[in-house]
Amino acid sequence: MRGEDAVRLRPPRNAVDERAVTWWRSRLLATTAVPVVVLAVLGAFIEPARFWLLVPAAAVAAVGLACTAFFPSWWFRVHRWEVTEDAVYVRSGALWQEWRIAPMSRIQTVDTSRGPLEQAFRLATVTVTTASSKGALRIEGLDHELAADLAERLTAITQATPGDAT
């Protein structure tokens, strides 16, 4: 069924790849490690400020490890995506969930990207750019082959979809 009745806000059906959990954990650990290492090294060399540097290092490490243990599993349960003949549906976020729809007639470009960590986990991100002031839709944590197939499929669907006259 095509038309305005077919495109409405609803939960997307597909989960991201399970490897995304490990990818997100790796990103959080790397983000946590940088300030912890800097504070710990400074604390080791600057004796008068050792306490004031090592306590924040321990606090940042504790918070970072707690986030690393908790958030990736939660994100995996929340992040969803789906592509139909009419639209791209994306739901993301942990505390502030965002549900977005991009009608095929509004899609301008479809891109895939793979950062170094994504490459290590054989994952990719598909970015769907529309004319929306809200910005592009991003589907992160997809198997890299699925992402390539999805980009190809979206390109074919959007080429076959008449543009929106509004």
Short mmCIF file of C-alpha atoms in Angstrom, two decimals:
data_model
loop_
_atom_site.label_atom_id
_atom_site.label_comp_id
_atom_site.label_asym_id
_atom_site.label_seq_id
_atom_site.Cartn_x
_atom_site.Cartn_y
_atom_site.Cartn_z
CA MET A 1 0.00 0.00 0.00
CA ARG A 2 1.55 3.28 -1.11
CA GLY A 3 0.54 6.80 -0.19
CA GLU A 4 0.17 8.89 2.94
CA ASP A 5 -1.71 6.19 4.87
CA ALA A 6 1.27 3.82 4.58
CA VAL A 7 3.86 6.14 6.15
CA ARG A 8 3.24 6.61 9.86
CA LEU A 9 5.22 6.43 13.06
CA ARG A 10 5.52 2.86 14.27
CA PRO A 11 8.21 0.70 15.83
CA PRO A 12 10.78 -0.49 13.27
CA ARG A 13 11.19 -4.28 13.08
CA ASN A 14 14.95 -4.89 12.68
CA ALA A 15 17.60 -4.91 15.38
CA VAL A 16 21.18 -3.88 14.71
CA ASP A 17 23.85 -6.57 14.49
CA GLU A 18 24.79 -8.19 17.82
CA ARG A 19 28.43 -7.22 17.24
CA ALA A 20 27.34 -3.60 17.72
CA VAL A 21 27.25 -4.24 21.49
CA THR A 22 30.97 -5.05 21.52
CA TRP A 23 31.66 -2.14 19.16
CA TRP A 24 29.82 0.29 21.45
CA ARG A 25 31.66 -1.15 24.49
CA SER A 26 35.00 -0.66 22.74
CA ARG A 27 34.13 2.95 21.90
CA LEU A 28 33.10 3.67 25.50
CA LEU A 29 36.25 2.02 26.87
CA ALA A 30 38.45 4.06 24.52
CA THR A 31 36.59 7.26 25.44
CA THR A 32 37.04 6.45 29.13
CA ALA A 33 40.67 5.35 28.86
CA VAL A 34 41.99 8.62 27.41
CA PRO A 35 41.17 10.92 30.36
CA VAL A 36 41.94 8.17 32.90
CA VAL A 37 45.41 7.58 31.45
CA VAL A 38 46.15 11.32 31.21
CA LEU A 39 45.08 11.92 34.83
CA ALA A 40 46.94 8.83 36.08
CA VAL A 41 50.18 9.76 34.29
CA LEU A 42 49.98 13.34 35.55
CA GLY A 43 49.24 12.01 39.05
CA ALA A 44 52.29 9.76 38.88
CA PHE A 45 54.61 12.63 37.93
CA ILE A 46 53.14 15.57 39.87
CA GLU A 47 53.47 14.51 43.48
CA PRO A 48 51.85 17.60 45.12
CA ALA A 49 48.71 17.12 43.01
CA ARG A 50 48.73 13.31 43.04
CA PHE A 51 45.58 12.95 45.18
CA TRP A 52 43.68 15.58 43.15
CA LEU A 53 44.56 13.81 39.91
CA LEU A 54 44.20 10.16 40.92
CA VAL A 55 40.80 10.56 42.61
CA PRO A 56 39.19 12.00 39.45
CA ALA A 57 40.97 9.30 37.40
CA ALA A 58 39.38 6.63 39.59
CA ALA A 59 35.98 8.34 39.43
CA VAL A 60 36.09 8.65 35.63
CA ALA A 61 37.20 5.01 35.37
CA ALA A 62 34.34 3.86 37.63
CA VAL A 63 31.71 5.84 35.73
CA GLY A 64 33.14 4.77 32.37
CA LEU A 65 33.17 1.10 33.34
CA ALA A 66 29.60 1.32 34.66
CA CYS A 67 28.45 2.95 31.41
CA THR A 68 30.35 0.35 29.39
CA ALA A 69 28.66 -2.47 31.28
CA PHE A 70 25.14 -1.01 31.09
CA PHE A 71 24.51 1.18 28.03
CA PRO A 72 25.55 -1.02 25.05
CA SER A 73 23.08 -3.76 26.02
CA TRP A 74 20.37 -1.17 26.49
CA TRP A 75 21.16 0.49 23.17
CA PHE A 76 20.91 -2.92 21.49
CA ARG A 77 17.38 -3.35 22.86
CA VAL A 78 16.33 0.17 21.80
CA HIS A 79 18.00 0.74 18.40
CA ARG A 80 15.76 -0.48 15.60
CA TRP A 81 15.50 0.14 11.87
CA GLU A 82 13.37 -0.91 8.92
CA VAL A 83 13.11 -0.13 5.24
CA THR A 84 9.84 -0.54 3.35
CA GLU A 85 8.89 0.46 -0.18
CA ASP A 86 7.51 3.71 1.31
CA ALA A 87 9.93 4.83 4.03
CA VAL A 88 12.97 4.31 6.23
CA TYR A 89 12.10 3.91 9.91
CA VAL A 90 14.71 4.46 12.64
CA ARG A 91 14.44 4.38 16.43
CA SER A 92 17.49 5.24 18.51
CA GLY A 93 18.55 6.69 21.84
CA ALA A 94 18.74 5.47 25.39
CA LEU A 95 17.34 8.04 27.78
CA TRP A 96 15.95 10.30 25.05
CA GLN A 97 14.50 8.04 22.38
CA GLU A 98 14.08 9.37 18.88
CA TRP A 99 11.75 7.80 16.30
CA ARG A 100 12.11 9.07 12.74
CA ILE A 101 10.66 8.31 9.36
CA ALA A 102 12.10 9.31 5.99
CA PRO A 103 9.61 8.87 3.15
CA MET A 104 11.34 7.50 0.04
CA SER A 105 10.27 10.58 -1.93
CA ARG A 106 12.30 12.79 0.45
CA ILE A 107 15.58 10.84 0.37
CA GLN A 108 18.40 12.77 -1.30
CA THR A 109 21.48 10.60 -0.67
CA VAL A 110 22.38 7.26 0.88
CA ASP A 111 25.89 6.77 2.24
CA THR A 112 27.73 4.02 4.07
CA SER A 113 30.70 4.61 6.34
CA ARG A 114 33.06 2.39 8.32
CA GLY A 115 35.42 3.80 10.91
CA PRO A 116 38.44 1.83 12.11
CA LEU A 117 36.57 0.17 14.98
CA GLU A 118 33.59 -0.59 12.76
CA GLN A 119 35.96 -2.23 10.27
CA ALA A 120 37.47 -4.33 13.04
CA PHE A 121 34.00 -5.61 13.95
CA ARG A 122 32.86 -5.92 10.29
CA LEU A 123 30.16 -3.30 10.87
CA ALA A 124 29.04 -0.20 8.98
CA THR A 125 26.74 2.81 9.29
CA VAL A 126 24.14 3.75 6.69
CA THR A 127 23.30 7.46 6.53
CA VAL A 128 20.10 8.52 4.79
CA THR A 129 20.06 12.23 3.98
CA THR A 130 16.77 14.03 3.44
CA ALA A 131 15.64 17.62 3.13
CA SER A 132 14.65 17.54 6.81
CA SER A 133 15.93 20.26 9.11
CA LYS A 134 16.42 17.50 11.70
CA GLY A 135 19.30 16.10 9.67
CA ALA A 136 20.15 12.69 8.32
CA LEU A 137 18.93 9.35 9.65
CA ARG A 138 21.74 7.06 10.77
CA ILE A 139 21.51 3.31 11.08
CA GLU A 140 24.60 2.29 13.04
CA GLY A 141 25.85 -1.17 13.87
CA LEU A 142 24.87 -3.02 10.71
CA ASP A 143 26.82 -5.92 9.26
CA HIS A 144 29.00 -4.32 6.56
CA GLU A 145 27.58 -6.53 3.79
CA LEU A 146 24.00 -5.85 4.91
CA ALA A 147 24.79 -2.11 4.94
CA ALA A 148 26.08 -2.25 1.36
CA ASP A 149 23.00 -4.21 0.24
CA LEU A 150 20.74 -1.79 2.11
CA ALA A 151 22.35 1.24 0.46
CA GLU A 152 21.92 -0.40 -2.94
CA ARG A 153 18.29 -1.27 -2.18
CA LEU A 154 17.51 2.24 -0.93
CA THR A 155 19.07 3.75 -4.03
CA ALA A 156 16.95 1.52 -6.28
CA ILE A 157 13.74 2.27 -4.34
CA THR A 158 14.32 6.03 -4.28
CA GLN A 159 15.09 6.10 -8.01
CA ALA A 160 11.79 4.33 -8.65
CA THR A 161 9.83 6.61 -6.27
CA PRO A 162 8.30 9.77 -7.70
CA GLY A 163 9.46 12.97 -5.96
CA ASP A 164 7.19 14.80 -3.53
CA ALA A 165 5.70 17.91 -5.07
CA THR A 166 5.28 19.71 -1.75
#
